[in-house]
Tab-separated table of C-alpha atoms in Angstrom:
chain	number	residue	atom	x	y	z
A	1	UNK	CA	-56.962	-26.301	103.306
A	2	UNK	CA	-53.989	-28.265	101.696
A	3	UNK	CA	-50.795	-26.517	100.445
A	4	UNK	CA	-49.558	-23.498	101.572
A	5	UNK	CA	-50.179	-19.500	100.279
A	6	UNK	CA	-53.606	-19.719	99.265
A	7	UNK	CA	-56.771	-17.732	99.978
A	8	UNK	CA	-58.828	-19.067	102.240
A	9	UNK	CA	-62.325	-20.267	100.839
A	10	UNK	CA	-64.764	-21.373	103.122
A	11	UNK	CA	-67.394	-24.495	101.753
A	12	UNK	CA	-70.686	-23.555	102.835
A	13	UNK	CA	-71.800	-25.905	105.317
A	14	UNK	CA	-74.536	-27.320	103.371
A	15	UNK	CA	-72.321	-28.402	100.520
A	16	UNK	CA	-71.622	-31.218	102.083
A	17	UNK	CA	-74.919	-33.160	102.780
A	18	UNK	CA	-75.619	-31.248	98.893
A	19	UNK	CA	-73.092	-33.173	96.890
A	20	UNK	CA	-70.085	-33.666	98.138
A	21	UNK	CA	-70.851	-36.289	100.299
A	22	UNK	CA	-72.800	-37.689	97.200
A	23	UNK	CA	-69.383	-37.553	95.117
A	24	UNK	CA	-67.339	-39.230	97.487
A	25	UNK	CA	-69.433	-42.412	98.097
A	26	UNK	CA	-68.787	-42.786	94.533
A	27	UNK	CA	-65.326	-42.057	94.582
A	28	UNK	CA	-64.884	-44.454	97.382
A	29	UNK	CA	-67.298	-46.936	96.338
A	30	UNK	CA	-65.900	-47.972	92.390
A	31	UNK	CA	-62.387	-46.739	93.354
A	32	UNK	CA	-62.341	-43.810	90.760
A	33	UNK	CA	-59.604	-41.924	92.390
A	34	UNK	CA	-55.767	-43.375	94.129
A	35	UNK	CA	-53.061	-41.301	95.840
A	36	UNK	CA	-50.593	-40.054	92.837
A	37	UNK	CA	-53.465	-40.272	90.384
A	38	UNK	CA	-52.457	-37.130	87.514
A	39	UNK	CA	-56.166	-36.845	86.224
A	40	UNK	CA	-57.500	-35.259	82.854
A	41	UNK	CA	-60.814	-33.313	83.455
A	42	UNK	CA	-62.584	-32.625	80.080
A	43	UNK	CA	-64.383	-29.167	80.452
A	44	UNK	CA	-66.881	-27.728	78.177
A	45	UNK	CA	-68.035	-24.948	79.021
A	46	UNK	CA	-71.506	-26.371	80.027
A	47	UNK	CA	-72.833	-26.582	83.656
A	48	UNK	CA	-71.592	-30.014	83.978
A	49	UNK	CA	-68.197	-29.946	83.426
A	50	UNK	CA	-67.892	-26.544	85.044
A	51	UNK	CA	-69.462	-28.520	88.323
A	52	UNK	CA	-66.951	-30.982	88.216
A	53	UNK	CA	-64.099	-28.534	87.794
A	54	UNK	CA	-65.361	-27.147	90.848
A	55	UNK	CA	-65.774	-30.460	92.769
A	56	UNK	CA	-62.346	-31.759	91.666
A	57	UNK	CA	-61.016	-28.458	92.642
A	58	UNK	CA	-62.709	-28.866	96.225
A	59	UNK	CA	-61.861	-32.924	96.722
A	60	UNK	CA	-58.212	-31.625	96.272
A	61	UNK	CA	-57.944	-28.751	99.030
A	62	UNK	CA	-60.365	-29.903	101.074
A	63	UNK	CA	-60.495	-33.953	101.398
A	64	UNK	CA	-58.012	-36.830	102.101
A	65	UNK	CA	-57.709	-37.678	98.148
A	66	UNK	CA	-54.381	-36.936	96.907
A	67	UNK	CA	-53.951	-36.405	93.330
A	68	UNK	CA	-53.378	-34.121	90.787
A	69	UNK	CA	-55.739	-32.756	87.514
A	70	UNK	CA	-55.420	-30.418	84.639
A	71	UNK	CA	-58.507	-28.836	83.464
A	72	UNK	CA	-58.765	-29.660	78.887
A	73	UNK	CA	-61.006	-27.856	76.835
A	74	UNK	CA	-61.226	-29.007	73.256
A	75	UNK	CA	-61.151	-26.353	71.100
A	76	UNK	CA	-63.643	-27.509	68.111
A	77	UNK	CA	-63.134	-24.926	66.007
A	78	UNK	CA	-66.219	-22.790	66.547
A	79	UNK	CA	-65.933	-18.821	67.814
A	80	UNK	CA	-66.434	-20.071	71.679
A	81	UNK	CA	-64.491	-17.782	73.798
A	82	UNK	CA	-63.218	-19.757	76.854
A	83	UNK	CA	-61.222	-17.019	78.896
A	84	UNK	CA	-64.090	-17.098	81.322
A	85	UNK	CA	-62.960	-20.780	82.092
A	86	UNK	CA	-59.233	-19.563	81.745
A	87	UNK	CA	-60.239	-17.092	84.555
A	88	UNK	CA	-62.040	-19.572	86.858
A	89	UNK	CA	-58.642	-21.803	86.375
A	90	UNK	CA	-56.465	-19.184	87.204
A	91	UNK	CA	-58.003	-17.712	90.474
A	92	UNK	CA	-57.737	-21.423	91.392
A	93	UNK	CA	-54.166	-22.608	90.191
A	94	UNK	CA	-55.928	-24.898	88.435
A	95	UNK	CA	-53.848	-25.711	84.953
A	96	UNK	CA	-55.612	-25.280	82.068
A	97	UNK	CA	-55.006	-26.686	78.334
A	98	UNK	CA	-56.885	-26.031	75.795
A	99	UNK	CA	-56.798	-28.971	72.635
A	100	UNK	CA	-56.993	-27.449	69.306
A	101	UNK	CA	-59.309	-29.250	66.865
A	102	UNK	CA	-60.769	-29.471	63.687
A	103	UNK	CA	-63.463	-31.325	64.562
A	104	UNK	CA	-66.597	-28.905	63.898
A	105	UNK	CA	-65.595	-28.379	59.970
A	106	UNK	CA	-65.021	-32.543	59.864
A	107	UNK	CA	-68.620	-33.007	61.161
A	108	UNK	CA	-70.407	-30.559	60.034
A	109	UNK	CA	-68.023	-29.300	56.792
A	110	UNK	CA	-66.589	-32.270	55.090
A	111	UNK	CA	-68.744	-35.457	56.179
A	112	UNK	CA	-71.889	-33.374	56.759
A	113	UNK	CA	-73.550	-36.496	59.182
A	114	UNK	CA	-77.150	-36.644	59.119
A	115	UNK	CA	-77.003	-37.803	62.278
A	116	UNK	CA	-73.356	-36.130	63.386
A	117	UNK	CA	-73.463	-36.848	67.458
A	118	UNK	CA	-71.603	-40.247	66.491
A	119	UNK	CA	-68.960	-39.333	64.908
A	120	UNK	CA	-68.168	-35.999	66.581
A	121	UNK	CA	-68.228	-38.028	70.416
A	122	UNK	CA	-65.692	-40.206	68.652
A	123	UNK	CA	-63.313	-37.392	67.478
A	124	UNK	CA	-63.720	-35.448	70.778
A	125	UNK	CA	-63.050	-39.023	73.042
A	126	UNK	CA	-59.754	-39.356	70.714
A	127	UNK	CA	-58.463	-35.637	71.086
A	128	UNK	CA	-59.308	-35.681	74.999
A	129	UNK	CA	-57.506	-39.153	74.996
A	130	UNK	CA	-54.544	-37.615	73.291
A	131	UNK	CA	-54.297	-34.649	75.099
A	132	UNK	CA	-54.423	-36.632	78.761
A	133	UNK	CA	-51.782	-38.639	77.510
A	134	UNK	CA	-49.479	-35.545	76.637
A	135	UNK	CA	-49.816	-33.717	79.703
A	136	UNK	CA	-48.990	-37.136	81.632
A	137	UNK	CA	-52.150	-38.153	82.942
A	138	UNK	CA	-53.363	-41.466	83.776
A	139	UNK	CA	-57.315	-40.747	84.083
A	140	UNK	CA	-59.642	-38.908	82.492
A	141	UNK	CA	-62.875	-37.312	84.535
A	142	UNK	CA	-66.152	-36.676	82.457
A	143	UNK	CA	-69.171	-34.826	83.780
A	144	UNK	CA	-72.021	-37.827	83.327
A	145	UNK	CA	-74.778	-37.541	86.213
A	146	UNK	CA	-77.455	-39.252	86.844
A	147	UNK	CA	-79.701	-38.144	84.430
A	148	UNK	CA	-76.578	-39.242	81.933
A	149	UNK	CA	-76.959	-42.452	82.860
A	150	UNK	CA	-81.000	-43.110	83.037
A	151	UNK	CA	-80.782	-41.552	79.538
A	152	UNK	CA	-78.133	-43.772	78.229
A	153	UNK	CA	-79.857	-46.743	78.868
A	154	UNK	CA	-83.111	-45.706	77.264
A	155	UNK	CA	-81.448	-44.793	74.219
A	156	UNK	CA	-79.954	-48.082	74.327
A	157	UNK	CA	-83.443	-49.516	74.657
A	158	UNK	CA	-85.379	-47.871	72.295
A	159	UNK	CA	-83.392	-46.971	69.704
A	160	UNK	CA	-80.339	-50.507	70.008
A	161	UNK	CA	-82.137	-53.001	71.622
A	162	UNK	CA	-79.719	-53.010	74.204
A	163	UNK	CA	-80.140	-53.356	77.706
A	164	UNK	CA	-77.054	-50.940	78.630
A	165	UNK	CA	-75.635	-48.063	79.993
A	166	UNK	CA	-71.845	-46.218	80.382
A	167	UNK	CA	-69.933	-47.216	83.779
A	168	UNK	CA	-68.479	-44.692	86.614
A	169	UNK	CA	-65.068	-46.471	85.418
A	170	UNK	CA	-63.824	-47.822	82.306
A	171	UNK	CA	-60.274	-49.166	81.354
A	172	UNK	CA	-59.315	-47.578	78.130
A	173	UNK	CA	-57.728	-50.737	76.961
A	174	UNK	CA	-55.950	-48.840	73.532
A	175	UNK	CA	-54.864	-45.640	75.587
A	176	UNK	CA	-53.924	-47.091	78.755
A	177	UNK	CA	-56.181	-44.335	80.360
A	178	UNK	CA	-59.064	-44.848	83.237
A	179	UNK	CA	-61.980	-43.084	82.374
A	180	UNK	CA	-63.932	-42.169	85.786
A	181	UNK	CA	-67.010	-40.350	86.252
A	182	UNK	CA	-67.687	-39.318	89.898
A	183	UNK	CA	-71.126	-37.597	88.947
A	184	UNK	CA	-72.438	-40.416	89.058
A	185	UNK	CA	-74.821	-39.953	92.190
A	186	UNK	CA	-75.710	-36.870	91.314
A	187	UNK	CA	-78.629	-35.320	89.438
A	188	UNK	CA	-78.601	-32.864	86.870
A	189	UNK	CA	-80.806	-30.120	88.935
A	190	UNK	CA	-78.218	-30.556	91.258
A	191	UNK	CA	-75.297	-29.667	88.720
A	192	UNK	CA	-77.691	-26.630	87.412
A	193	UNK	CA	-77.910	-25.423	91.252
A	194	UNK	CA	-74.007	-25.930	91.903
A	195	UNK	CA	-72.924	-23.476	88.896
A	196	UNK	CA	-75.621	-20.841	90.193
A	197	UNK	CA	-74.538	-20.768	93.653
A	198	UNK	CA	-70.993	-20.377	92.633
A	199	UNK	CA	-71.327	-18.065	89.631
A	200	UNK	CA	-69.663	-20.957	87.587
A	201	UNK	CA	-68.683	-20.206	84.353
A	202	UNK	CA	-71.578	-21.941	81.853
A	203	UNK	CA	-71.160	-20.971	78.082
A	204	UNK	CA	-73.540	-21.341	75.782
A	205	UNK	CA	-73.417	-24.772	73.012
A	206	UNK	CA	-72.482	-23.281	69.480
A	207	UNK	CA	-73.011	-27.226	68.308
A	208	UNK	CA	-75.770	-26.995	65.149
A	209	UNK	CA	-77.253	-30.029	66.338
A	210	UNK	CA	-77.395	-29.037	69.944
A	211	UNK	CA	-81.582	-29.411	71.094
A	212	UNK	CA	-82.071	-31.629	68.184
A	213	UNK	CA	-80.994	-34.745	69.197
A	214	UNK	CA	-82.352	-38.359	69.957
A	215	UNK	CA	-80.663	-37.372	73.364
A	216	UNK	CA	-83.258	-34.654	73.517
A	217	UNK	CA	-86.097	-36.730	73.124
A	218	UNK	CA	-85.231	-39.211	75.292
A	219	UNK	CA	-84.606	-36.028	77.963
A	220	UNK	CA	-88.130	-35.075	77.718
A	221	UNK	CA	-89.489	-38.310	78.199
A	222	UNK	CA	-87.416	-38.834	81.558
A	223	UNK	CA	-88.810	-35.411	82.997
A	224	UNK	CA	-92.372	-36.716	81.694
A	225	UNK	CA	-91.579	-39.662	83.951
A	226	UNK	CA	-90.360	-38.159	86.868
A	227	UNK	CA	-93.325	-35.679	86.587
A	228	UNK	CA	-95.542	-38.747	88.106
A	229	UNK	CA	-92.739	-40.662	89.872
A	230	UNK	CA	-90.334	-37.899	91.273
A	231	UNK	CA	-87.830	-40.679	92.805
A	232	UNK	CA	-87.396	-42.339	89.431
A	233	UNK	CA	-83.793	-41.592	88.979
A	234	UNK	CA	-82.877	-42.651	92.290
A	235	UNK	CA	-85.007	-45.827	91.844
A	236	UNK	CA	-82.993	-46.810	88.884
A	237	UNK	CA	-79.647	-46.369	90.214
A	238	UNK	CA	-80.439	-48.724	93.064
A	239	UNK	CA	-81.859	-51.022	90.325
A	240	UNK	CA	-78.507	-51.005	88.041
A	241	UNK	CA	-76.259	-51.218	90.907
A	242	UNK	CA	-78.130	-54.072	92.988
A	243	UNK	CA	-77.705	-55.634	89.611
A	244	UNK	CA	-73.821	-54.851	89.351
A	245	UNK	CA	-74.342	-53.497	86.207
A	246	UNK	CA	-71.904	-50.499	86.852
A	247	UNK	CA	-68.799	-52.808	87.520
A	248	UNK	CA	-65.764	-51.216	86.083
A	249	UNK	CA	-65.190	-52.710	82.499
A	250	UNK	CA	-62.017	-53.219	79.856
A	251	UNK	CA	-62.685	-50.892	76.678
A	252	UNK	CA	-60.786	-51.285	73.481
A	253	UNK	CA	-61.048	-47.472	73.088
C-alpha cells in the first residue's frame, strides 16, 4: 500500500477481474487520469458515487496512478444527513467538502419546473465546477456507468432526435476543468454489488422528482431489452467505441 502509517486493507482477490481491471482499461485507454492530477469527485450519496469514492480511494493506495482527490458533496438544501459519508472519508483520509446550495428551493421553490431535471443538472454541474476550482483541482470524476451511457443516447433518440451520448472525458472549455468518468466499463449491477460487499454508504434520494423521470422510462425499457438480449450493454459499447464516438471533446461549459 502507498504512504506510510496506514491500516492495512487487503482487496479481495476477486476485485480485480470484478472491476478494477474494468476501471483501469478505461483509465488507460481515454487518458482520464496523469501523475499530479488534484481530482474533484462529486459524491451523492447514491451507490454510484459511493462506488467511485471507493475505487478512487483503491486506484490511489493500491495502483501505479499518482494523483490526488477530494471527495464534494453538494449540499442542496434538503434534510440529507451526510455524516455517514463524512465517516467513510475519515476512516480513509479521504478529504471531504461539502458545497452548500440553494439549489432544491430554486427548482422546486421559486421556478417550480415542470420538468425540473434540466435546470437542477445545470445548477449542480456549476456548484461542483466551482467548488473543484476552489479546492485547486484540475478534474472532476462523475459516477456515469454503463447503463448511464446506453440511457443517454436513447433519450437523445427518442425524445432530441439526436444520435448522442456523454464522453468518458470532456474539456470544460469555460472552467478550465477535465471532466472524466472512469465508470465507464462498468455496469450498474456491478456498482449495486460493489456498495453491498463493502457496506458503502448509499443514502436514500430526497429529490421530488426522483422515479418520475423520462430517465426512468427510458431505464425500464433498457432492462426490458436486456431481458431478451442479456449482452446488450456490452454490445453497444463496442458499437460506440468502434465508431469513436467516445473521443474526448471541447465543452463550452
Amino acid at each position: 500500500m502507498k504512504g506510510q502509517g496506514k491500516a492495512v486493507y487487503q482487496i479481495k482477490r476477486t476485485y480485480g477481474k470484478w472491476f478494477l481491471t474494468k476501471v483501469k482499461r478505461a483509465i488507460y485507454r481515454y487518458s482520464m487520469i496523469t501523475a499530479g492530477d488534484k481530482i474533484a469527485v462529486g459524491v451523492s450519496g447514491g451507490k454510484d458515487s459511493s462506488a467511485l469514492l471507493y475505487i478512487m480511494w483503491l486506484l490511489k493506495n493500491y495502483s501505479p496512478l499518482s494523483f490526488d482527490f477530494h471527495a464534494v458533496f453538494l449540499d442542496l438544501g434538503w434534510p440529507v444527513d451526510a455524516a455517514p459519508l463524512a465517516s467513510f472519508c475519515r476512516e480513509r483520509d479521504i478529504p471531504f467538502h461539502v458545497e452548500q446550495t440553494a439549489i432544491g428551493a430554486i427548482v422546486f421553490e421559486h421556478r417550480r419546473e415542470e420538468n425540473p431535471c434540466a435546470l437542477c443538472a445545470h445548477l449542480r454541474r456549476g456548484a461542483l465546477h466551482e467548488a473543484a476550482r476552489r479546492l485547486g483541482c484540475n478534474k472532476v470524476a462523475l459516477g456515469h456507468h454503463l447503463d448511464d451511457l446506453l440511457e443517454t443516447f436513447l433519450l437523445n433518440w427518442v425524445y432530441t432526435g439526436r444520435l448522442a451520448t456523454f464522453t468518458p472525458v470532456t474539456h470544460l472549455a469555460r472552467s478550465g476543468l477535465v471532466l472524466i468518468r472512469p465508470l465507464i466499463y462498468l455496469p450498474e449491477a456491478t456498482l449495486a454489488g460493489i456498495a453491498r460487499a463493502e457496506n458503502l454508504p448509499v443514502m436514500d434520494n430526497p429529490c421530488p422528482a426522483s422515479g418520475k423521470t423520462k430517465r426512468e422510462e427510458i431505464r425500464t425499457l433498457v432492462g426490458l431489452m436486456a431481458k431478451a438480449y442479456p449482452d446488450i450493454r456490452e454490445k453497444f459499447l463496442t458499437a460506440i467505441e468502434n465508431a469513436r464516438w467516445l473521443e474526448s471533446s471541447p465543452n463550452s461549459q
